[in-house]
Coordinates of C-alpha atoms in Angstrom, one line a residue:
M1 CA 155.8 227.6 23.5
C2 CA 157.1 230.4 25.7
G3 CA 157.7 233.2 23.2
A4 CA 160.1 235.1 25.3
C5 CA 162.4 232.2 26.2
G6 CA 161.8 229.7 23.3
T7 CA 161.1 226.8 25.7
P8 CA 158.4 224.2 25.5
D9 CA 155.4 224.3 27.7
A10 CA 155.8 220.8 29.2
P11 CA 158.5 218.3 30.0
R12 CA 159.5 216.0 27.3
P13 CA 157.7 212.7 28.1
E14 CA 160.7 210.4 27.5
R15 CA 164.2 210.6 26.0
R16 CA 165.5 207.6 24.1
Y17 CA 169.0 207.3 22.8
E18 CA 169.6 204.3 20.5
S19 CA 173.3 204.4 21.2
L20 CA 172.6 204.2 25.0
D21 CA 170.1 201.3 24.5
A22 CA 172.7 199.4 22.5
F23 CA 175.4 200.1 25.1
V24 CA 173.2 198.9 28.0
A25 CA 172.3 195.8 26.1
S26 CA 175.9 195.0 25.6
Q27 CA 176.7 195.0 29.3
A28 CA 176.4 192.1 31.6
G29 CA 176.2 194.3 34.6
A30 CA 178.7 196.0 36.9
A31 CA 180.9 194.0 39.2
S32 CA 180.9 196.7 42.0
H33 CA 178.4 199.1 43.4
R34 CA 179.9 202.3 44.5
R35 CA 178.2 205.6 44.9
V36 CA 179.2 209.2 43.9
V37 CA 178.4 212.6 45.1
M38 CA 179.2 215.5 42.8
I39 CA 179.0 219.1 44.1
G40 CA 179.3 221.6 41.4
I41 CA 180.3 225.3 42.1
D42 CA 179.6 227.4 39.0
G43 CA 182.6 229.7 38.4
A44 CA 184.9 228.4 41.2
S45 CA 188.6 229.1 40.7
W46 CA 191.6 227.8 42.6
D47 CA 193.0 231.3 42.2
Y48 CA 190.2 232.6 44.5
L49 CA 189.8 229.6 46.7
R50 CA 193.4 228.7 47.7
P51 CA 194.2 231.9 49.6
H52 CA 191.0 231.5 51.6
M53 CA 191.7 227.8 52.2
E54 CA 195.3 228.6 53.4
A55 CA 193.8 231.3 55.7
G56 CA 191.6 228.8 57.4
E57 CA 188.4 230.4 56.1
L58 CA 187.4 227.4 54.0
P59 CA 188.5 224.5 56.2
N60 CA 186.5 221.7 54.6
L61 CA 187.7 222.4 51.1
A62 CA 191.2 222.5 52.5
K63 CA 190.7 219.2 54.2
L64 CA 189.3 217.7 51.0
V65 CA 192.2 218.8 48.9
A66 CA 194.8 217.7 51.5
G67 CA 193.2 214.3 51.9
G68 CA 192.3 213.6 48.2
A69 CA 193.3 214.3 44.7
S70 CA 192.8 217.7 42.9
G71 CA 193.7 219.6 39.8
R72 CA 192.7 222.2 37.3
L73 CA 189.7 221.4 35.2
R74 CA 190.3 222.7 31.7
S75 CA 187.0 223.8 30.2
I76 CA 185.9 224.0 26.6
E77 CA 186.8 226.9 24.4
C78 CA 183.3 228.5 24.9
H79 CA 183.6 228.2 28.6
F80 CA 180.1 229.3 29.6
T81 CA 177.5 227.7 31.7
P82 CA 175.3 225.7 29.3
P83 CA 177.9 224.2 27.0
A84 CA 180.5 223.7 29.8
W85 CA 178.2 221.8 32.2
T86 CA 176.7 219.8 29.3
T87 CA 180.2 218.7 28.0
M88 CA 181.2 217.9 31.6
L89 CA 178.3 215.7 32.3
T90 CA 178.0 213.9 28.9
G91 CA 181.7 213.4 28.2
Q92 CA 181.1 214.8 24.7
L93 CA 182.3 218.0 23.1
P94 CA 179.7 220.7 22.0
Y95 CA 179.7 219.6 18.3
K96 CA 178.3 216.3 19.5
T97 CA 176.0 217.6 22.3
G98 CA 174.4 220.3 20.1
I99 CA 174.8 222.9 23.0
Y100 CA 177.2 225.6 21.8
T101 CA 176.4 228.6 24.0
F102 CA 173.3 230.1 25.8
G103 CA 171.1 229.5 22.8
S104 CA 171.0 230.0 19.0
W105 CA 170.0 232.5 16.4
D106 CA 166.6 232.2 14.8
P107 CA 166.8 234.0 11.5
K108 CA 163.1 233.9 10.8
R109 CA 162.2 235.6 14.0
Q110 CA 165.5 237.5 14.1
Q111 CA 166.0 236.8 17.8
F112 CA 168.3 234.8 20.0
V113 CA 166.4 231.8 21.4
K114 CA 167.6 230.4 24.8
V115 CA 168.9 226.9 25.0
N116 CA 166.9 224.1 26.6
S117 CA 167.4 220.4 27.4
N118 CA 165.5 219.2 24.3
E119 CA 168.4 220.3 22.2
L120 CA 170.8 217.8 23.9
Q121 CA 171.8 215.2 21.4
V122 CA 173.5 212.6 23.6
P123 CA 172.9 210.9 27.0
A124 CA 174.1 212.5 30.2
V125 CA 175.8 210.6 33.0
W126 CA 172.5 210.3 34.9
D127 CA 170.9 208.7 31.8
V128 CA 173.7 206.1 31.6
A129 CA 173.6 205.4 35.3
G130 CA 169.9 205.2 35.4
A131 CA 169.7 202.8 32.4
L132 CA 172.2 200.6 34.2
G133 CA 169.9 200.4 37.2
R134 CA 171.4 203.1 39.5
R135 CA 169.2 205.7 41.3
V136 CA 170.0 209.3 40.6
S137 CA 169.3 212.8 42.1
V138 CA 170.0 215.5 39.6
I139 CA 169.4 218.9 41.3
G140 CA 170.1 222.4 40.0
V141 CA 172.2 221.3 37.0
P142 CA 172.1 224.0 34.3
T143 CA 170.3 223.3 31.0
T144 CA 168.1 220.5 32.5
Y145 CA 164.9 222.3 31.7
P146 CA 162.5 220.9 30.7
P147 CA 163.2 217.9 32.9
H148 CA 162.8 214.4 31.5
P149 CA 162.2 211.1 33.2
V150 CA 165.2 209.7 35.1
N151 CA 165.6 206.7 37.5
G152 CA 165.2 209.0 40.5
V153 CA 164.5 212.7 40.7
M154 CA 165.5 215.8 38.8
V155 CA 165.1 219.5 39.6
A156 CA 166.0 221.9 36.7
G157 CA 168.6 224.5 37.2
L158 CA 169.8 227.6 35.3
M159 CA 167.9 228.3 32.1
T160 CA 164.6 227.3 33.7
P161 CA 162.1 230.0 32.6
K162 CA 160.9 232.2 35.5
T163 CA 158.7 235.3 35.7
R164 CA 160.7 238.1 37.3
L165 CA 158.9 241.3 38.2
P166 CA 160.1 244.6 39.8
P167 CA 160.0 244.9 43.6
L168 CA 156.8 246.1 45.2
A169 CA 156.4 249.9 45.4
L170 CA 155.8 250.1 49.1
T171 CA 155.1 253.3 51.1
A172 CA 154.9 254.0 54.8
A173 CA 151.3 253.5 56.0
P174 CA 149.5 256.3 57.8
E175 CA 150.7 257.1 61.3
R176 CA 147.4 255.8 62.8
R177 CA 148.6 252.2 62.0
R178 CA 151.2 252.5 64.7
P179 CA 150.2 252.0 68.3
P180 CA 150.0 255.5 69.9
D181 CA 152.5 254.7 72.6
D182 CA 155.3 253.7 70.1
S183 CA 157.9 256.2 69.0
L184 CA 160.7 255.9 66.5
H185 CA 162.7 258.4 68.6
S186 CA 163.2 256.4 71.7
Y187 CA 164.0 252.8 72.5
S188 CA 161.2 250.5 73.7
P189 CA 161.3 246.7 73.9
V190 CA 159.0 246.3 71.0
L191 CA 158.5 248.7 68.0
T192 CA 156.0 248.3 65.2
G193 CA 155.7 249.9 61.8
A194 CA 153.8 249.4 58.6
L195 CA 154.3 249.5 54.8
E196 CA 151.7 249.1 52.1
D197 CA 150.8 249.1 48.5
E198 CA 147.5 248.6 46.7
H199 CA 147.2 244.9 47.6
N200 CA 149.4 244.3 50.7
V201 CA 150.2 245.5 54.2
L202 CA 153.6 244.6 55.6
L203 CA 153.6 244.9 59.4
P204 CA 157.2 244.5 60.8
T205 CA 157.6 244.3 64.6
F206 CA 161.1 245.0 65.8
V207 CA 162.2 243.2 68.9
D208 CA 165.3 242.9 71.1
R209 CA 165.6 239.1 70.8
V210 CA 169.3 238.4 71.4
D211 CA 170.3 238.6 75.1
D212 CA 173.6 240.4 74.6
G213 CA 173.2 243.1 77.3
R214 CA 172.4 245.8 74.7
A215 CA 169.2 247.6 74.2
D216 CA 168.7 247.3 70.5
Y217 CA 166.4 245.9 67.8
D218 CA 168.0 242.8 66.4
G219 CA 165.0 240.7 65.3
V220 CA 162.0 241.2 63.0
D221 CA 158.6 239.5 63.2
L222 CA 156.8 240.3 59.9
R223 CA 153.2 239.8 59.3
V224 CA 151.9 240.2 55.7
L225 CA 148.2 240.9 55.1
R226 CA 146.1 241.1 52.0
K227 CA 144.2 244.4 51.9
G228 CA 140.4 244.1 52.1
M229 CA 137.6 243.7 54.5
G230 CA 137.5 241.1 57.3
P231 CA 139.6 240.2 60.3
P232 CA 143.4 240.0 59.9
E233 CA 143.5 236.2 60.3
K234 CA 141.3 235.8 57.2
R235 CA 143.6 238.1 55.2
S236 CA 146.9 236.7 56.4
L237 CA 149.5 235.9 53.7
G238 CA 152.1 234.7 56.2
D239 CA 154.1 235.3 59.3
Y240 CA 157.9 235.4 59.2
R241 CA 160.7 235.7 61.7
F242 CA 164.3 236.7 60.8
P243 CA 167.2 238.9 62.1
V244 CA 167.5 242.6 61.5
G245 CA 170.0 243.2 58.7
E246 CA 169.4 239.9 57.0
F247 CA 167.0 238.9 54.2
S248 CA 163.8 237.2 55.2
P249 CA 162.7 233.8 53.9
W250 CA 160.5 234.1 50.8
V251 CA 157.6 236.3 51.6
R252 CA 154.2 235.7 49.9
V253 CA 152.6 238.9 48.6
M254 CA 149.7 239.7 46.2
L255 CA 150.5 241.6 43.1
N256 CA 149.1 242.6 39.7
A257 CA 150.2 240.2 37.0
G258 CA 147.8 239.8 34.2
P259 CA 144.0 239.8 35.0
G260 CA 143.4 240.3 38.7
A261 CA 145.9 239.8 41.5
R262 CA 147.9 236.7 42.1
D263 CA 150.6 235.3 44.4
G264 CA 154.2 236.5 44.2
F265 CA 157.3 235.9 46.3
L266 CA 160.1 238.2 47.4
K267 CA 162.6 238.7 50.2
V268 CA 162.8 241.8 52.4
R269 CA 165.6 243.0 54.6
F270 CA 165.1 245.6 57.4
D271 CA 167.7 247.7 59.0
A272 CA 167.3 248.7 62.6
P273 CA 164.7 251.5 62.7
S274 CA 165.8 255.1 63.2
P275 CA 164.2 258.5 63.8
Q276 CA 164.2 258.9 60.0
G277 CA 161.8 255.9 59.6
L278 CA 161.9 252.3 58.3
H279 CA 164.9 251.4 56.1
Y280 CA 164.3 248.2 54.0
L281 CA 165.5 246.5 50.8
L282 CA 163.3 244.3 48.6
T283 CA 164.4 241.8 46.0
P284 CA 162.6 241.4 42.7
T285 CA 159.3 239.6 42.9
F286 CA 159.0 236.1 41.3
L287 CA 155.9 234.0 40.4
R288 CA 155.7 230.3 40.8
A289 CA 157.3 228.4 37.9
A290 CA 154.6 228.2 35.3
H291 CA 155.8 224.9 33.9
P292 CA 156.8 221.7 35.7
F293 CA 160.5 222.1 36.5
T294 CA 160.9 218.8 38.3
Y295 CA 160.7 215.1 37.6
P296 CA 158.3 213.8 38.8
A297 CA 156.1 216.8 38.4
S298 CA 154.6 216.3 41.9
L299 CA 158.1 217.0 43.3
G300 CA 157.6 220.7 42.5
E301 CA 154.6 220.9 44.9
E302 CA 156.6 219.1 47.5
L303 CA 159.3 221.7 47.3
Y304 CA 156.8 224.6 47.7
E305 CA 155.3 222.9 50.7
R306 CA 158.7 222.2 52.3
F307 CA 160.4 225.6 51.6
G308 CA 157.5 228.0 51.1
F309 CA 158.9 229.0 47.7
Y310 CA 161.5 227.3 45.4
L311 CA 163.4 229.4 42.9
P312 CA 165.6 227.6 40.3
H313 CA 168.8 229.5 40.1
E314 CA 168.5 233.2 39.2
F315 CA 171.2 235.8 38.8
L316 CA 170.6 238.2 41.8
S317 CA 172.2 241.3 43.3
T318 CA 175.2 241.3 45.7
E319 CA 173.1 242.1 48.8
V320 CA 171.0 238.9 48.5
L321 CA 173.7 236.4 47.4
S322 CA 174.6 235.3 50.9
S323 CA 171.0 234.6 51.7
M324 CA 170.5 232.7 48.5
A325 CA 173.6 230.6 49.1
K326 CA 172.2 229.5 52.5
E327 CA 168.9 228.7 50.9
A328 CA 170.7 226.6 48.2
A329 CA 172.6 224.7 50.9
G330 CA 169.3 224.0 52.6
H331 CA 167.9 222.6 49.4
A332 CA 171.1 220.5 48.8
R333 CA 171.0 219.0 52.2
Y334 CA 167.3 218.2 51.9
F335 CA 167.9 216.2 48.7
F336 CA 171.1 214.7 50.0
D337 CA 169.1 213.3 53.0
R338 CA 165.8 212.7 51.2
Q339 CA 166.2 209.3 49.6
D340 CA 168.6 206.6 48.6
W341 CA 170.6 207.4 45.5
D342 CA 173.7 206.0 43.8
L343 CA 174.6 209.3 42.0
F344 CA 173.9 212.7 43.6
L345 CA 174.5 215.9 41.6
Y346 CA 174.0 219.4 43.0
V347 CA 175.2 222.6 41.4
F348 CA 175.6 225.9 43.3
G349 CA 175.3 228.9 41.0
Q350 CA 176.1 231.6 43.5
G351 CA 179.9 231.5 42.9
D352 CA 179.5 232.6 39.3
N353 CA 177.0 235.2 40.4
A354 CA 179.3 236.7 43.0
H355 CA 182.4 236.9 40.8
H356 CA 180.5 238.6 37.9
L357 CA 179.4 241.3 40.3
I358 CA 182.3 241.7 42.7
G359 CA 185.3 239.9 41.2
F360 CA 187.4 238.4 44.0
G361 CA 186.1 240.9 46.5
E362 CA 185.4 239.9 50.1
P363 CA 181.6 239.9 49.7
A364 CA 182.0 236.6 47.8
L365 CA 183.5 234.8 50.8
P366 CA 180.3 234.2 52.8
V367 CA 178.9 232.5 49.7
Y368 CA 181.8 230.1 49.6
Q369 CA 181.8 229.6 53.4
T370 CA 178.2 228.4 53.1
I371 CA 179.2 226.0 50.4
D372 CA 182.2 224.9 52.4
A373 CA 179.9 224.1 55.4
F374 CA 177.8 221.9 53.2
V375 CA 180.9 220.1 51.8
G376 CA 181.8 219.5 55.4
Y377 CA 178.4 218.0 56.2
V378 CA 178.7 215.7 53.2
M379 CA 182.2 214.6 54.1
G380 CA 181.0 213.7 57.6
A381 CA 178.0 211.7 56.2
L382 CA 179.7 209.6 53.5
D383 CA 180.3 205.9 53.9
P384 CA 183.4 204.1 52.6
D385 CA 181.7 203.1 49.3
T386 CA 180.9 206.7 48.3
T387 CA 183.3 209.1 46.6
L388 CA 182.9 212.9 46.7
V389 CA 183.8 215.0 43.6
I390 CA 183.9 218.8 43.6
T391 CA 183.9 220.6 40.2
S392 CA 183.3 223.9 38.5
D393 CA 182.5 224.5 34.8
H394 CA 185.1 227.3 34.5
G395 CA 187.1 229.7 36.7
F396 CA 187.4 233.5 36.9
G397 CA 190.2 235.9 36.4
P398 CA 191.1 239.6 35.7
Y399 CA 191.5 241.0 32.2
D400 CA 192.7 244.5 31.3
W401 CA 191.2 244.8 27.9
A402 CA 188.0 243.9 26.0
V403 CA 187.4 243.6 22.3
D404 CA 184.0 244.0 20.6
L405 CA 183.9 241.8 17.5
N406 CA 180.7 243.3 16.2
Q407 CA 182.4 246.8 16.1
F408 CA 185.2 245.2 14.0
L409 CA 182.7 243.5 11.6
A410 CA 181.0 246.9 11.2
Q411 CA 184.3 248.5 10.3
Q412 CA 184.7 245.9 7.6
G413 CA 181.2 246.8 6.2
L414 CA 179.8 243.3 7.0
L415 CA 177.5 244.5 9.8
H416 CA 175.2 247.5 9.8
W417 CA 173.3 249.3 12.6
K418 CA 169.7 250.5 12.7
E419 CA 170.7 252.9 15.4
K420 CA 173.5 253.0 18.0
G421 CA 173.9 249.5 19.4
V422 CA 171.0 248.0 17.4
I423 CA 172.0 245.6 14.5
D424 CA 170.1 245.9 11.2
H425 CA 170.0 242.2 10.5
A426 CA 168.3 242.6 7.1
R427 CA 171.5 244.4 5.8
T428 CA 174.0 242.5 8.0
L429 CA 176.0 239.6 6.4
V430 CA 177.6 238.4 9.7
F431 CA 177.3 239.2 13.3
H432 CA 178.7 237.8 16.6
N433 CA 176.9 236.9 19.8
M434 CA 178.0 234.8 22.8
W435 CA 181.3 233.7 21.1
Q436 CA 179.5 232.4 18.0
L437 CA 179.2 234.0 14.5
Y438 CA 176.1 233.7 12.4
F439 CA 175.7 234.3 8.6
N440 CA 172.7 235.9 6.9
R441 CA 171.9 233.2 4.3
D442 CA 169.5 235.6 2.5
L443 CA 172.5 237.9 1.6
L444 CA 175.2 235.2 1.3
S445 CA 176.2 234.8 -2.4
A446 CA 179.4 235.0 -4.5
E447 CA 178.2 238.4 -5.8
T448 CA 177.8 239.8 -2.3
L449 CA 181.3 238.6 -1.3
R450 CA 183.0 240.0 -4.3
A451 CA 181.2 243.3 -3.7
H452 CA 182.9 243.3 -0.3
G453 CA 186.3 242.5 -1.8
I454 CA 186.2 238.9 -0.6
A455 CA 187.9 236.4 -2.9
I456 CA 185.9 233.4 -3.9
A457 CA 186.5 230.7 -6.5
D458 CA 183.8 230.0 -9.1
D459 CA 183.1 226.5 -7.6
Q460 CA 183.6 227.6 -3.9
D461 CA 180.8 227.6 -1.4
P462 CA 180.1 231.2 -0.3
A463 CA 179.8 230.2 3.4
D464 CA 183.2 228.5 3.2
A465 CA 184.8 231.5 1.5
L466 CA 183.4 233.9 4.1
R467 CA 184.7 231.7 6.9
S468 CA 188.2 231.7 5.5
Y469 CA 188.1 235.5 5.1
L470 CA 186.8 236.1 8.6
I471 CA 189.4 233.8 10.2
D472 CA 192.2 235.7 8.4
I473 CA 191.1 239.3 9.0
A474 CA 190.1 238.7 12.7
K475 CA 193.7 237.9 13.4
Q476 CA 194.6 241.4 12.2
L477 CA 192.3 243.3 14.6
R478 CA 194.1 246.3 16.1
A479 CA 193.2 249.1 18.5
S480 CA 193.0 252.7 17.3
D481 CA 196.6 253.2 18.4
G482 CA 197.8 250.2 16.4
R483 CA 198.3 247.7 19.2
P484 CA 197.4 244.2 18.0
F485 CA 194.4 242.3 19.5
P486 CA 194.1 239.3 17.3
V487 CA 190.8 237.3 17.6
H488 CA 191.1 233.7 16.7
L489 CA 188.0 232.1 15.0
A490 CA 187.5 228.4 14.2
R491 CA 185.3 226.3 12.0
L492 CA 182.9 223.7 13.6
P493 CA 183.9 220.1 12.9
A494 CA 182.2 218.2 10.1
G495 CA 179.1 216.4 11.3
A496 CA 178.4 219.0 14.1
V497 CA 174.8 218.5 15.3
G498 CA 172.0 220.9 16.4
N499 CA 171.7 224.6 15.6
V500 CA 175.2 224.9 14.4
P501 CA 176.9 228.4 14.3
D502 CA 179.0 229.4 11.3
L503 CA 182.1 230.1 13.3
R504 CA 183.2 230.1 17.0
V505 CA 185.5 232.3 18.9
L506 CA 188.6 230.8 20.6
A507 CA 189.2 232.4 24.0
H508 CA 192.3 234.6 24.3
P509 CA 194.1 234.3 27.7
D510 CA 195.3 238.0 27.7
Y511 CA 192.2 239.9 26.8
W512 CA 188.4 239.5 26.8
V513 CA 186.2 239.1 23.7
E514 CA 182.9 240.8 24.6
F515 CA 180.2 238.2 25.0
W516 CA 176.7 239.7 25.2
N517 CA 177.1 241.7 22.0
V518 CA 173.4 241.6 20.8
E519 CA 171.9 242.4 24.2
S520 CA 174.5 244.9 25.4
P521 CA 176.9 246.0 22.6
S522 CA 180.0 248.1 23.4
S523 CA 180.5 251.5 21.7
E524 CA 184.3 250.8 21.4
L525 CA 186.3 248.3 19.4
V526 CA 188.9 247.9 22.2
R527 CA 188.2 249.3 25.7
P528 CA 190.0 249.1 29.0
L529 CA 188.4 247.2 31.9
H530 CA 188.4 248.6 35.4
G531 CA 187.5 247.5 38.9
D532 CA 185.3 244.5 39.4
E533 CA 184.4 244.6 35.6
R534 CA 187.9 243.2 35.0
Y535 CA 186.8 239.8 36.3
K536 CA 185.5 237.5 33.6
H537 CA 185.3 233.8 32.9
A538 CA 188.7 232.0 32.8
R539 CA 189.1 228.6 31.2
D540 CA 190.5 226.7 34.2
G541 CA 188.0 225.6 36.9
I542 CA 188.5 223.2 39.8
L543 CA 188.4 219.4 40.3
A544 CA 188.8 217.6 43.6
V545 CA 188.1 214.0 44.5
W546 CA 187.9 212.7 48.1
G547 CA 187.0 209.3 49.7
Q548 CA 188.3 206.0 50.8
G549 CA 191.0 204.8 48.4
V550 CA 191.7 208.2 46.8
P551 CA 195.4 209.0 47.1
A552 CA 195.9 211.8 49.6
G553 CA 197.5 214.9 48.1
R554 CA 197.6 213.6 44.6
D555 CA 198.1 216.4 41.9
L556 CA 195.9 215.6 38.9
G557 CA 197.4 218.3 36.8
V558 CA 195.2 219.7 34.1
V559 CA 192.1 217.5 33.4
P560 CA 189.9 218.1 30.3
I561 CA 186.3 218.9 31.3
Q562 CA 185.0 216.1 29.1
D563 CA 186.8 213.6 31.4
V564 CA 184.4 214.2 34.3
A565 CA 181.4 212.1 33.1
P566 CA 183.4 209.0 32.3
T567 CA 185.3 209.5 35.6
L568 CA 182.0 209.6 37.6
L569 CA 180.8 206.4 35.9
D570 CA 184.2 204.7 36.6
L571 CA 184.1 205.7 40.2
M572 CA 180.6 204.1 40.4
G573 CA 182.0 200.9 39.0
L574 CA 180.0 201.3 35.8
P575 CA 181.3 200.6 32.3
V576 CA 182.4 203.5 30.1
A577 CA 181.6 203.7 26.4
D578 CA 184.6 203.9 24.2
D579 CA 183.1 206.5 21.9
L580 CA 183.1 209.4 24.4
D581 CA 185.4 212.3 23.9
G582 CA 186.5 212.1 27.5
K583 CA 188.2 209.3 29.4
P584 CA 188.2 208.3 33.1
V585 CA 190.9 209.8 35.2
Q586 CA 193.0 206.8 36.2
G587 CA 194.0 205.5 39.6
L588 CA 191.6 207.6 41.7
L589 CA 190.7 204.7 43.9
G590 CA 194.2 203.2 44.0
S591 CA 194.4 199.7 45.3
E592 CA 190.7 199.9 46.3
K593 CA 189.6 200.0 42.6
A594 CA 187.0 197.2 42.3
R595 CA 187.5 196.2 38.7
A596 CA 189.2 197.0 35.4
H597 CA 187.1 198.7 32.8
P598 CA 187.1 198.1 29.1

């Protein structure tokens, strides 16, 4: 077990769902054989996309919407990545999937344990399609680690455990490492420099590669050497070529990590050299995934050989987002072209990453233009029997105010701090994290509730009494100046599965309920939001469907997110189980629809 992330060391050998086995046994086979491509864009919002589509900056998405059907995808109440994508691709709400947020509270260890795919209680769309004989490619979908056997291939996405280390601490190498005839003070066709740390020497050579009539350095040839004795060719860690001002491909370096030195991977960006020296920017350094993150496991080595380094989605800084979007599009195209499939799923995570950092600022546009170009490639490659679906798990939008529910619970005497921002869980009856509330069962009793002035009948369950009390008082939350900011809490349905929280937060459209309360608590009960920080998750994402037979320009209105999985099955001509929370969107293939479904 990975202690830091709460994830198992190896993929689950096989996943069996009795309900799926019974469903497959009841089917005589599909009468049609259509294929589906689904491109997911985490965090995409029509509110951001449409102005850029209308300005001609996202031409393929504009063409797709004009020539197909589209609408707003209404996400679940806790519209965050793991539960939203899981509900979307199973057709079941969180109380049936067992995935409520990014993880769950472990009271014994008093820590929040990150979610993983072994907690999923129901089959996903790729399980159903595979069981009915269809080939699937499931690439980059959040909460698919550890991967499990599918009828095809799977590469885990967000929530895959990764080792992230600080950037290398490089310094300029001694002057003698530069050829004596080079100078940083005057232009020459080729200019070399050197950077080093205790294990590595990075030797960038700046060249005037683009024939644009200007004398400038626009290209970098980078050689990375391992320090030590022997000729350079024996110590080479790789040679890389990339433009000045853009991030390199993944560069292999040696670094200290545990006993001895081992391989790490990072990206580096060089600005044009100046008399002041070399100007560069390094990303964090990552190690190869320690656990198999693909099915089959051998696919992971194939990815390393093909791309040099493969990083399951990671939240990165603004500067590197454009580079990572291009890399993700390269991965998507590789898998799209790699093999025959009946269902192809790929999720881009860079949209969510961009909006969290820069809201709707212009630096997000290159990310979407890269995705738009991939969408165009897919549209040009599809045959008449394949339908393209574009989705997001939620959208984004601006909020003016944020409410910290843990500060409110502390005001009620139900939560206590060890020190500023650190919860004393031994003395805390209830706390909030990631839009879920958790009770301390060691303290929960009728006597404790009465000591806090909470009414409880003699035969009433203390947990139920505390739920009723919290639901009532949270609606009364007010800022220090008396303005109301009611927070709406709700019980989980009877029969909820998995690591079930005690209460859940219902999103408010007008202000934000702070999310990462355990990891980064606020010091204020109600605080104003400014600048890019105003942009948070919004409940409505995007849905668009394009292909032969899809009615052009059709407005789908608001579609519940749980309708996506049954719609994908329906578009493939596969039967849809009648016990799903979602239902297929009707009439997407118009007169071309191959058959009626039960």
